[in-house]
Rosetta silent file (secondary structure, phi, psi, omega in degrees, C-alpha in Angstrom):
SEQUENCE: MYLSKTDLVNTEKVRRLNIINSISGIKPGNLIGTRSNAGQANLAIISSVVHLGSNPAYLGFIVRPSEEVRRHTQENILDNGWFTINHIRTSFIKNAHYTSAKFDHAVSEFDACGLTEETLYDFHAPFVKESTLKIGLRHVEDVVIQSTGTTMIVGQIEHLVVPDEAINKQGYIDLGVADGVGISGLNSYYKLEKVADFPYARVSEVPDFSK
SCORE:     score description
SCORE:     0.000 S_00000001
   1 L     0.000  148.276  166.995   32.974  -14.398   -3.199 S_00000001
   2 L  -103.279  144.690  152.192   36.148  -12.828   -1.738 S_00000001
   3 L  -128.071  110.892  145.227   37.526   -8.862   -2.981 S_00000001
   4 L   -86.807 -178.476 -174.828   40.368   -7.966   -1.546 S_00000001
   5 H   -50.818  -46.941 -125.196   41.549   -4.522   -2.896 S_00000001
   6 H   -92.951  -27.512 -166.820   43.875   -5.701   -5.404 S_00000001
   7 H   -80.519  -30.161 -155.277   40.773   -7.934   -6.793 S_00000001
   8 H   -88.947  -43.956 -150.946   38.465   -4.401   -6.536 S_00000001
   9 H   -62.209  -67.794 -144.625   41.354   -2.464   -8.422 S_00000001
  10 H   -91.966   22.330  161.702   41.645   -4.998  -11.517 S_00000001
  11 L   -84.403  147.743 -160.290   37.757   -5.386  -11.640 S_00000001
  12 L   -42.035  145.985  130.132   36.122   -4.514  -14.620 S_00000001
  13 H    19.894  -82.420 -145.739   35.321   -1.029  -14.545 S_00000001
  14 H  -124.048  -18.457  145.860   31.468   -0.533  -14.396 S_00000001
  15 H   -56.289  -53.649 -157.779   31.350   -4.301  -12.289 S_00000001
  16 H   -50.459  -61.857 -162.934   33.831   -2.726   -9.654 S_00000001
  17 H   -50.918  -42.176 -178.499   31.316    0.432   -9.783 S_00000001
  18 H   -56.255  -48.085  173.026   28.116   -1.427   -9.386 S_00000001
  19 H   -54.573  -58.663  159.847   29.340   -3.516   -6.440 S_00000001
  20 H   -55.927  -18.641 -114.496   30.340   -0.991   -4.628 S_00000001
  21 L  -144.980  -33.930 -166.591   27.542    1.386   -5.592 S_00000001
  22 L  -116.095    1.485 -150.555   25.107   -2.078   -3.549 S_00000001
  23 L   -69.750  -86.771 -163.993   27.717   -3.157   -0.616 S_00000001
  24 L    -5.938  -35.430 -159.613   26.207    0.168    1.714 S_00000001
  25 L    83.095 -140.917 -172.065   22.239   -1.655    1.464 S_00000001
  26 L   -75.163  124.557  171.028   19.364    0.284    0.863 S_00000001
  27 L  -110.901  163.505 -165.120   19.220    3.950    0.408 S_00000001
  28 L   -80.694  139.499  169.161   16.836    6.486    0.684 S_00000001
  29 L   -66.365  144.862  159.329   15.323    7.951   -3.045 S_00000001
  30 E  -137.214  168.664  143.892   14.673   11.613   -2.919 S_00000001
  31 E  -103.869  156.629 -173.300   14.937   14.027   -6.221 S_00000001
  32 E  -122.953  123.809  107.553   16.462   17.665   -4.891 S_00000001
  33 E   -31.465   78.006  177.572   14.492   20.257   -6.443 S_00000001
  34 E  -116.688  178.723  168.242   16.469   23.824   -7.357 S_00000001
  35 E  -146.034  174.379  179.940   15.870   26.450   -9.675 S_00000001
  36 L   -91.993 -173.101  161.473   18.426   28.729  -11.124 S_00000001
  37 L   -67.821  -44.833  158.142   18.692   33.143  -10.438 S_00000001
  38 L   -26.336  -37.516 -163.577   17.418   32.736  -14.259 S_00000001
  39 L    76.064   92.428  159.919   14.003   30.681  -12.538 S_00000001
  40 L  -133.043  127.141 -179.202   14.922   27.138  -14.658 S_00000001
  41 E   -83.783  134.740  170.567   13.737   24.556  -12.498 S_00000001
  42 E  -138.772  143.070 -168.515   16.315   21.782  -12.322 S_00000001
  43 E  -127.563  124.539 -171.395   15.090   18.025  -10.737 S_00000001
  44 E  -150.317  118.135  176.378   18.254   15.478   -9.671 S_00000001
  45 E   -99.417  124.099 -169.514   17.357   12.177   -8.290 S_00000001
  46 L  -108.798  114.215 -167.152   19.756   11.637   -5.308 S_00000001
  47 L  -109.497   68.502 -175.232   20.526    8.355   -2.639 S_00000001
  48 L  -157.396   21.164  171.398   22.444    9.454   -0.305 S_00000001
  49 L   -40.380  160.340  174.926   20.262   12.333    2.200 S_00000001
  50 E  -165.305  125.750 -154.126   21.133   12.067    5.260 S_00000001
  51 E  -112.335  168.840 -164.211   20.321   13.375    8.435 S_00000001
  52 L  -129.006    4.785 -170.199   22.985   15.544   10.991 S_00000001
  53 L  -169.397  156.896  179.242   20.569   17.171   13.287 S_00000001
  54 L  -123.793  -24.712  170.808   17.438   17.463   15.183 S_00000001
  55 L   157.426  121.024   31.041   17.778   20.982   16.456 S_00000001
  56 L   -73.539 -171.159 -171.972   18.419   22.745   14.723 S_00000001
  57 L  -104.656  116.453  165.411   16.642   20.195   12.000 S_00000001
  58 E  -123.877  147.525 -178.371   19.509   19.554    9.519 S_00000001
  59 E  -141.793  143.496  165.285   20.006   17.282    6.199 S_00000001
  60 E  -129.066  171.181  148.428   22.947   16.902    3.814 S_00000001
  61 L  -123.149  177.793  172.388   23.383   15.173    1.130 S_00000001
  62 E  -125.410  137.191  172.680   26.767   14.340   -1.919 S_00000001
  63 E  -114.880  131.763  172.826   27.310   15.755   -4.953 S_00000001
  64 L   -44.819  172.322  149.952   30.204   14.146   -6.853 S_00000001
  65 L  -101.019  148.355 -168.256   32.708   16.172   -8.333 S_00000001
  66 L   -68.594   16.837  177.048   32.038   18.271  -11.007 S_00000001
  67 L   -64.558  -34.447 -147.926   35.276   18.629  -13.467 S_00000001
  68 L   -90.904 -103.764  138.168   33.906   16.342  -15.854 S_00000001
  69 L    22.745  102.017  128.513   30.217   16.767  -15.468 S_00000001
  70 L   -21.042  121.002  169.821   27.947   20.367  -14.652 S_00000001
  71 L   -94.581  100.695 -177.811   26.346   19.709  -11.193 S_00000001
  72 H   -71.446  -24.992 -176.511   22.858   22.071  -12.203 S_00000001
  73 H   -78.937  -72.316  123.373   21.964   21.497   -8.579 S_00000001
  74 H    26.574  -58.244 -147.786   25.195   22.284   -6.426 S_00000001
  75 H   -67.312  -51.003 -179.735   25.714   25.396   -9.468 S_00000001
  76 H   -27.840  -87.588  179.564   21.842   26.178   -8.185 S_00000001
  77 H   -27.016  -72.412 -169.865   22.209   25.922   -4.663 S_00000001
  78 H   -42.473  -20.177 -166.995   25.386   27.718   -4.383 S_00000001
  79 H   -72.543  -70.537  -92.507   23.997   30.561   -6.519 S_00000001
  80 H  -154.382  -52.618 -177.153   20.927   31.304   -4.402 S_00000001
  81 L   107.248  -44.755 -162.850   20.734   29.008   -1.119 S_00000001
  82 E  -111.285  125.206  161.087   17.279   26.891   -1.626 S_00000001
  83 E  -115.033 -172.924 -159.239   16.662   23.108   -2.578 S_00000001
  84 E  -138.438  141.664  145.517   13.786   20.944   -2.042 S_00000001
  85 L  -129.536  123.864 -154.004   13.978   17.360   -0.815 S_00000001
  86 E  -112.144  128.787  166.044   11.105   15.089   -2.360 S_00000001
  87 E   -91.712  136.123 -154.140   10.659   11.303   -1.388 S_00000001
  88 L   -93.780  140.537 -137.011   10.518    9.629   -4.402 S_00000001
  89 L  -107.795  165.796 -175.028    6.765    7.336   -4.535 S_00000001
  90 L   -80.250  -13.857 -176.154    6.456    3.792   -5.864 S_00000001
  91 L   -67.642  -31.129  176.666    4.182    5.227   -8.449 S_00000001
  92 L  -126.509   24.390  162.675    6.992    7.523  -10.412 S_00000001
  93 H   -21.327  -66.393 -158.060    9.987    5.204   -9.723 S_00000001
  94 H   -79.457   -3.101 -175.856   10.738    5.418  -13.805 S_00000001
  95 H   -98.507  -29.955 -174.038   10.037    9.153  -14.264 S_00000001
  96 L   -88.610 -158.045 -161.924   12.226   10.040  -11.305 S_00000001
  97 L    39.348  -55.587 -132.666   15.351    7.706  -12.332 S_00000001
  98 L  -120.277   33.363  158.002   15.736    9.119  -15.454 S_00000001
  99 L   -69.804  -67.990  -80.657   16.328   12.951  -13.613 S_00000001
 100 L  -115.103  -27.097  148.312   19.793   11.239  -13.363 S_00000001
 101 L     9.484   64.804 -150.192   20.241   12.427  -17.340 S_00000001
 102 L   -69.277  104.178  171.755   22.633   14.261  -18.093 S_00000001
 103 L  -128.375  113.589 -176.011   20.123   17.470  -19.596 S_00000001
 104 L     0.683  153.010  167.711   21.534   20.624  -20.702 S_00000001
 105 L   -80.241  -14.437 -175.106   20.898   23.126  -18.001 S_00000001
 106 L   -84.842   33.286 -164.211   18.632   25.170  -20.272 S_00000001
 107 L  -159.277  108.503 -175.316   15.922   21.608  -20.033 S_00000001
 108 L  -108.116  145.630  134.942   14.494   21.264  -16.833 S_00000001
 109 H    32.005  -78.497 -129.087   14.134   17.626  -15.085 S_00000001
 110 H  -105.222  -12.626  167.638   10.231   17.870  -14.467 S_00000001
 111 H  -104.556  -34.993  158.923    9.150   18.880  -17.845 S_00000001
 112 H   -39.919  -58.255 -167.165   11.829   16.281  -19.606 S_00000001
 113 L   -90.195  -12.687 -172.373   10.797   13.490  -16.996 S_00000001
 114 L   111.463   19.331 -171.798    7.130   14.056  -16.584 S_00000001
 115 L  -128.333 -176.744 -151.958    6.855   15.475  -13.051 S_00000001
 116 L  -130.068  147.490  153.886    5.027   18.815  -11.890 S_00000001
 117 L   -94.636  150.730 -174.267    6.547   21.727  -10.039 S_00000001
 118 E  -142.108  119.530  166.579    4.853   22.528   -7.204 S_00000001
 119 E   -85.268   88.864  165.380    5.127   26.240   -5.227 S_00000001
 120 L   -49.655   84.483 -173.316    5.304   26.348   -2.022 S_00000001
 121 L    59.620   33.748 -152.716    5.048   28.356    1.406 S_00000001
 122 L    -2.530   69.846 -166.994    6.771   31.064   -1.359 S_00000001
 123 L  -115.040  155.582 -159.654    9.253   29.575   -1.039 S_00000001
 124 L   -98.570   23.186  124.976   12.093   29.904   -4.664 S_00000001
 125 L   -74.078  135.374  174.724   12.602   26.041   -4.681 S_00000001
 126 E   -94.330  154.866  163.929   10.321   24.022   -6.575 S_00000001
 127 E  -114.956  173.045 -159.516    8.963   20.800   -4.731 S_00000001
 128 L   -82.972   99.494 -154.096    7.752   18.061   -6.141 S_00000001
 129 L   -57.935  -40.283  162.704    4.015   17.762   -6.565 S_00000001
 130 L   -36.520  -43.610  129.257    3.429   13.854   -6.659 S_00000001
 131 L     3.708   76.900 -179.518    5.674   13.667   -4.190 S_00000001
 132 L   -54.833  -56.633 -143.524    3.699   13.132   -0.340 S_00000001
 133 L  -119.701   97.566 -168.399    6.603   13.486    1.806 S_00000001
 134 E  -102.817  164.507 -161.426    8.550   16.957    1.174 S_00000001
 135 L  -136.260  129.571  161.155   11.473   19.316    2.227 S_00000001
 136 E  -136.630  132.727  161.341   12.696   22.966    1.693 S_00000001
 137 E  -148.237 -176.230  179.957   15.519   24.015    3.100 S_00000001
 138 E  -101.641  157.026  173.090   18.681   26.794    3.247 S_00000001
 139 E  -100.530  139.451 -178.791   21.774   25.747    2.447 S_00000001
 140 E  -120.854   -4.033 -169.059   24.144   26.675    5.174 S_00000001
 141 E  -163.590  122.280  160.095   26.961   24.752    4.574 S_00000001
 142 E   -93.412  155.981  157.837   29.337   22.567    2.319 S_00000001
 143 E  -133.018  131.208 -179.323   31.747   20.047    3.582 S_00000001
 144 E   -80.791  123.476 -170.362   34.747   18.732    0.947 S_00000001
 145 L   -81.223  169.887 -169.688   35.421   15.233    1.329 S_00000001
 146 L  -124.154  -28.786 -163.832   38.743   15.702    0.334 S_00000001
 147 L   -87.135   17.067  149.818   39.580   12.095   -0.059 S_00000001
 148 L  -120.911    4.429 -155.376   37.306   12.041   -2.961 S_00000001
 149 L    19.128   82.811 -177.954   36.483   15.278   -3.720 S_00000001
 150 L  -126.283  157.325  169.666   33.276   14.410   -3.347 S_00000001
 151 E  -101.872  136.252  134.839   30.612   18.005   -1.414 S_00000001
 152 E  -104.996  137.396 -166.995   28.244   17.268    1.221 S_00000001
 153 E   -92.260  154.498 -174.329   25.797   20.256    0.954 S_00000001
 154 E  -130.913  127.018  171.256   24.387   20.433    4.260 S_00000001
 155 E  -120.869 -168.626  166.235   20.609   22.528    4.744 S_00000001
 156 E  -141.768  156.869 -147.208   18.268   23.293    7.546 S_00000001
 157 E  -101.373  156.438 -158.187   14.875   22.647    7.302 S_00000001
 158 L  -126.066  -20.181 -178.667   12.371   25.622    6.358 S_00000001
 159 L   169.072  128.900 -156.306    9.693   23.314    5.873 S_00000001
 160 L  -119.842  166.109 -158.420    8.221   19.948    6.029 S_00000001
 161 E  -153.999   64.831  141.329    5.410   18.192    4.576 S_00000001
 162 L   -46.475  144.627  153.718    4.044   14.720    5.942 S_00000001
 163 L   -66.695  140.312  175.410    1.128   12.805    4.934 S_00000001
 164 L   -69.558  -31.383  159.277   -0.855   12.806    8.018 S_00000001
 165 L   -63.454    8.223  176.255   -1.415    8.909    8.090 S_00000001
 166 L  -113.585  -10.157  164.781    2.251    8.259    7.844 S_00000001
 167 E  -141.154  167.370  158.564    3.222    9.757   10.912 S_00000001
 168 L   -14.451 -155.439 -160.333    2.197    9.414   15.124 S_00000001
 169 L  -150.453  -29.275 -170.762    1.452   10.778   18.010 S_00000001
 170 L  -106.901   -4.044 -111.105    5.358   10.253   18.817 S_00000001
 171 L   -19.106   79.309  152.773    6.182   11.213   15.531 S_00000001
 172 L   -79.972  122.528  173.505    7.349    8.207   14.029 S_00000001
 173 E   -90.720  147.932 -172.921    7.209    8.298   10.062 S_00000001
 174 L  -101.349   88.431 -126.787    5.935    5.138    8.534 S_00000001
 175 H   -89.903  -45.040 -178.663    8.228    5.438    5.333 S_00000001
 176 H   -65.733  -43.873  178.543    6.165    1.827    3.920 S_00000001
 177 H   -78.428   -0.160  175.116    2.504    4.171    4.580 S_00000001
 178 H   -91.727  -10.141 -176.807    4.251    7.318    2.554 S_00000001
 179 L    72.571   38.808 -167.819    5.023    4.892   -0.375 S_00000001
 180 L   -95.440  146.431 -156.054    8.440    5.747    0.217 S_00000001
 181 E  -101.914  134.503  178.629   11.473    4.213   -1.769 S_00000001
 182 L   -76.756  168.428   97.926   14.857    2.306   -1.305 S_00000001
 183 L  -139.686  151.856 -172.656   17.711    2.294   -3.674 S_00000001
 184 L  -139.948  131.980 -144.435   20.728    0.085   -3.916 S_00000001
 185 L    64.744 -126.756 -179.716   23.191    1.100   -6.724 S_00000001
 186 L  -115.070  -21.211 -174.957   22.270    3.167   -9.571 S_00000001
 187 L  -154.886   48.126  178.665   19.429    1.719  -10.897 S_00000001
 188 L  -122.857  144.195  167.747   17.601   -1.141   -8.575 S_00000001
 189 L   -96.599  103.729  -43.870   14.307   -0.003   -6.670 S_00000001
 190 L   142.799  107.337  156.034   12.871   -0.887   -3.408 S_00000001
 191 E   -69.291  137.779  171.782    8.972   -0.950   -1.520 S_00000001
 192 L   -97.814  158.299  176.083    9.984   -0.028    2.184 S_00000001
 193 L  -167.234  127.367 -169.548    7.527   -1.918    4.690 S_00000001
 194 L   -84.495  121.069 -161.241    8.318   -1.404    8.483 S_00000001
 195 L  -125.297   16.979  133.783    8.723   -4.895    9.730 S_00000001
 196 L   175.587 -160.425 -160.176    9.282   -3.914   13.521 S_00000001
 197 L  -149.294  150.879 -134.409    9.455   -1.325   16.017 S_00000001
 198 L  -154.518  164.309  131.392   11.593   -1.424   19.221 S_00000001
 199 L   -59.308   90.821  173.562   11.788    0.947   22.623 S_00000001
 200 L     8.511   84.322 -154.187   14.389    3.081   23.436 S_00000001
 201 L   -55.381  161.162 -153.121   17.566    1.042   24.046 S_00000001
 202 L  -163.571  105.687  177.521   18.537    1.241   27.835 S_00000001
 203 L   -95.230   59.557 -165.985   20.802   -1.003   29.027 S_00000001
 204 L  -116.590  -38.664  164.248   19.057   -2.062   32.100 S_00000001
 205 L   -93.326   -8.909  151.905   16.615   -3.509   29.045 S_00000001
 206 L   -13.868   98.936  167.801   19.060   -4.863   26.794 S_00000001
 207 L   -76.050  160.974 -153.407   16.851   -8.438   26.886 S_00000001
 208 L   -92.170  104.722  154.493   18.920  -11.612   27.540 S_00000001
 209 L   -42.052  -71.831 -177.522   19.656  -13.078   24.140 S_00000001
 210 L   -54.973   50.915  119.660   21.034  -16.264   25.213 S_00000001
 211 L   -33.847    0.000    0.000   17.884  -17.610   25.576 S_00000001
């Protein structure tokens, strides 16, 4: 199948959405936990978490425009500056998926979707108890992407929890051992399995691929 720009414009809306959301490949499956200043917990599934720096340690994720739908996650982060990122495991994919429903602000997705709030290290934002790899972050910056009307929310890592069995002495984390989940498009979920390890790439050590 070949699709030109014109073909994409003329493609039926839902089919086009599914195609474009899938072509970037497998994305990380995470739940973003926040809490309003009034104490209301919120949980939202996100597939756009990205590494932005190691020292200081920064992560970011994308939120879509909020003109038509209120973005409770973004509102809570802007109000008090704290959020958590919790890796989705295969054991609660279905629960995680349904946090994407447009619940009223007064409804906790934890309660509605059968997940458990967890308070760690006196951190304001809730963690997901069922997740074994989780991160607490302080909001440091918003980056508005003018072309799409989206916003990247940037946070600095304050707390990091990683399963002992999933991390080696060099600090590499095996997401397969951690039972991590990947997302394609909006509705398809994949188990993660490490297939190879390679050393840091140096020009002097590049193999001869012509053989």
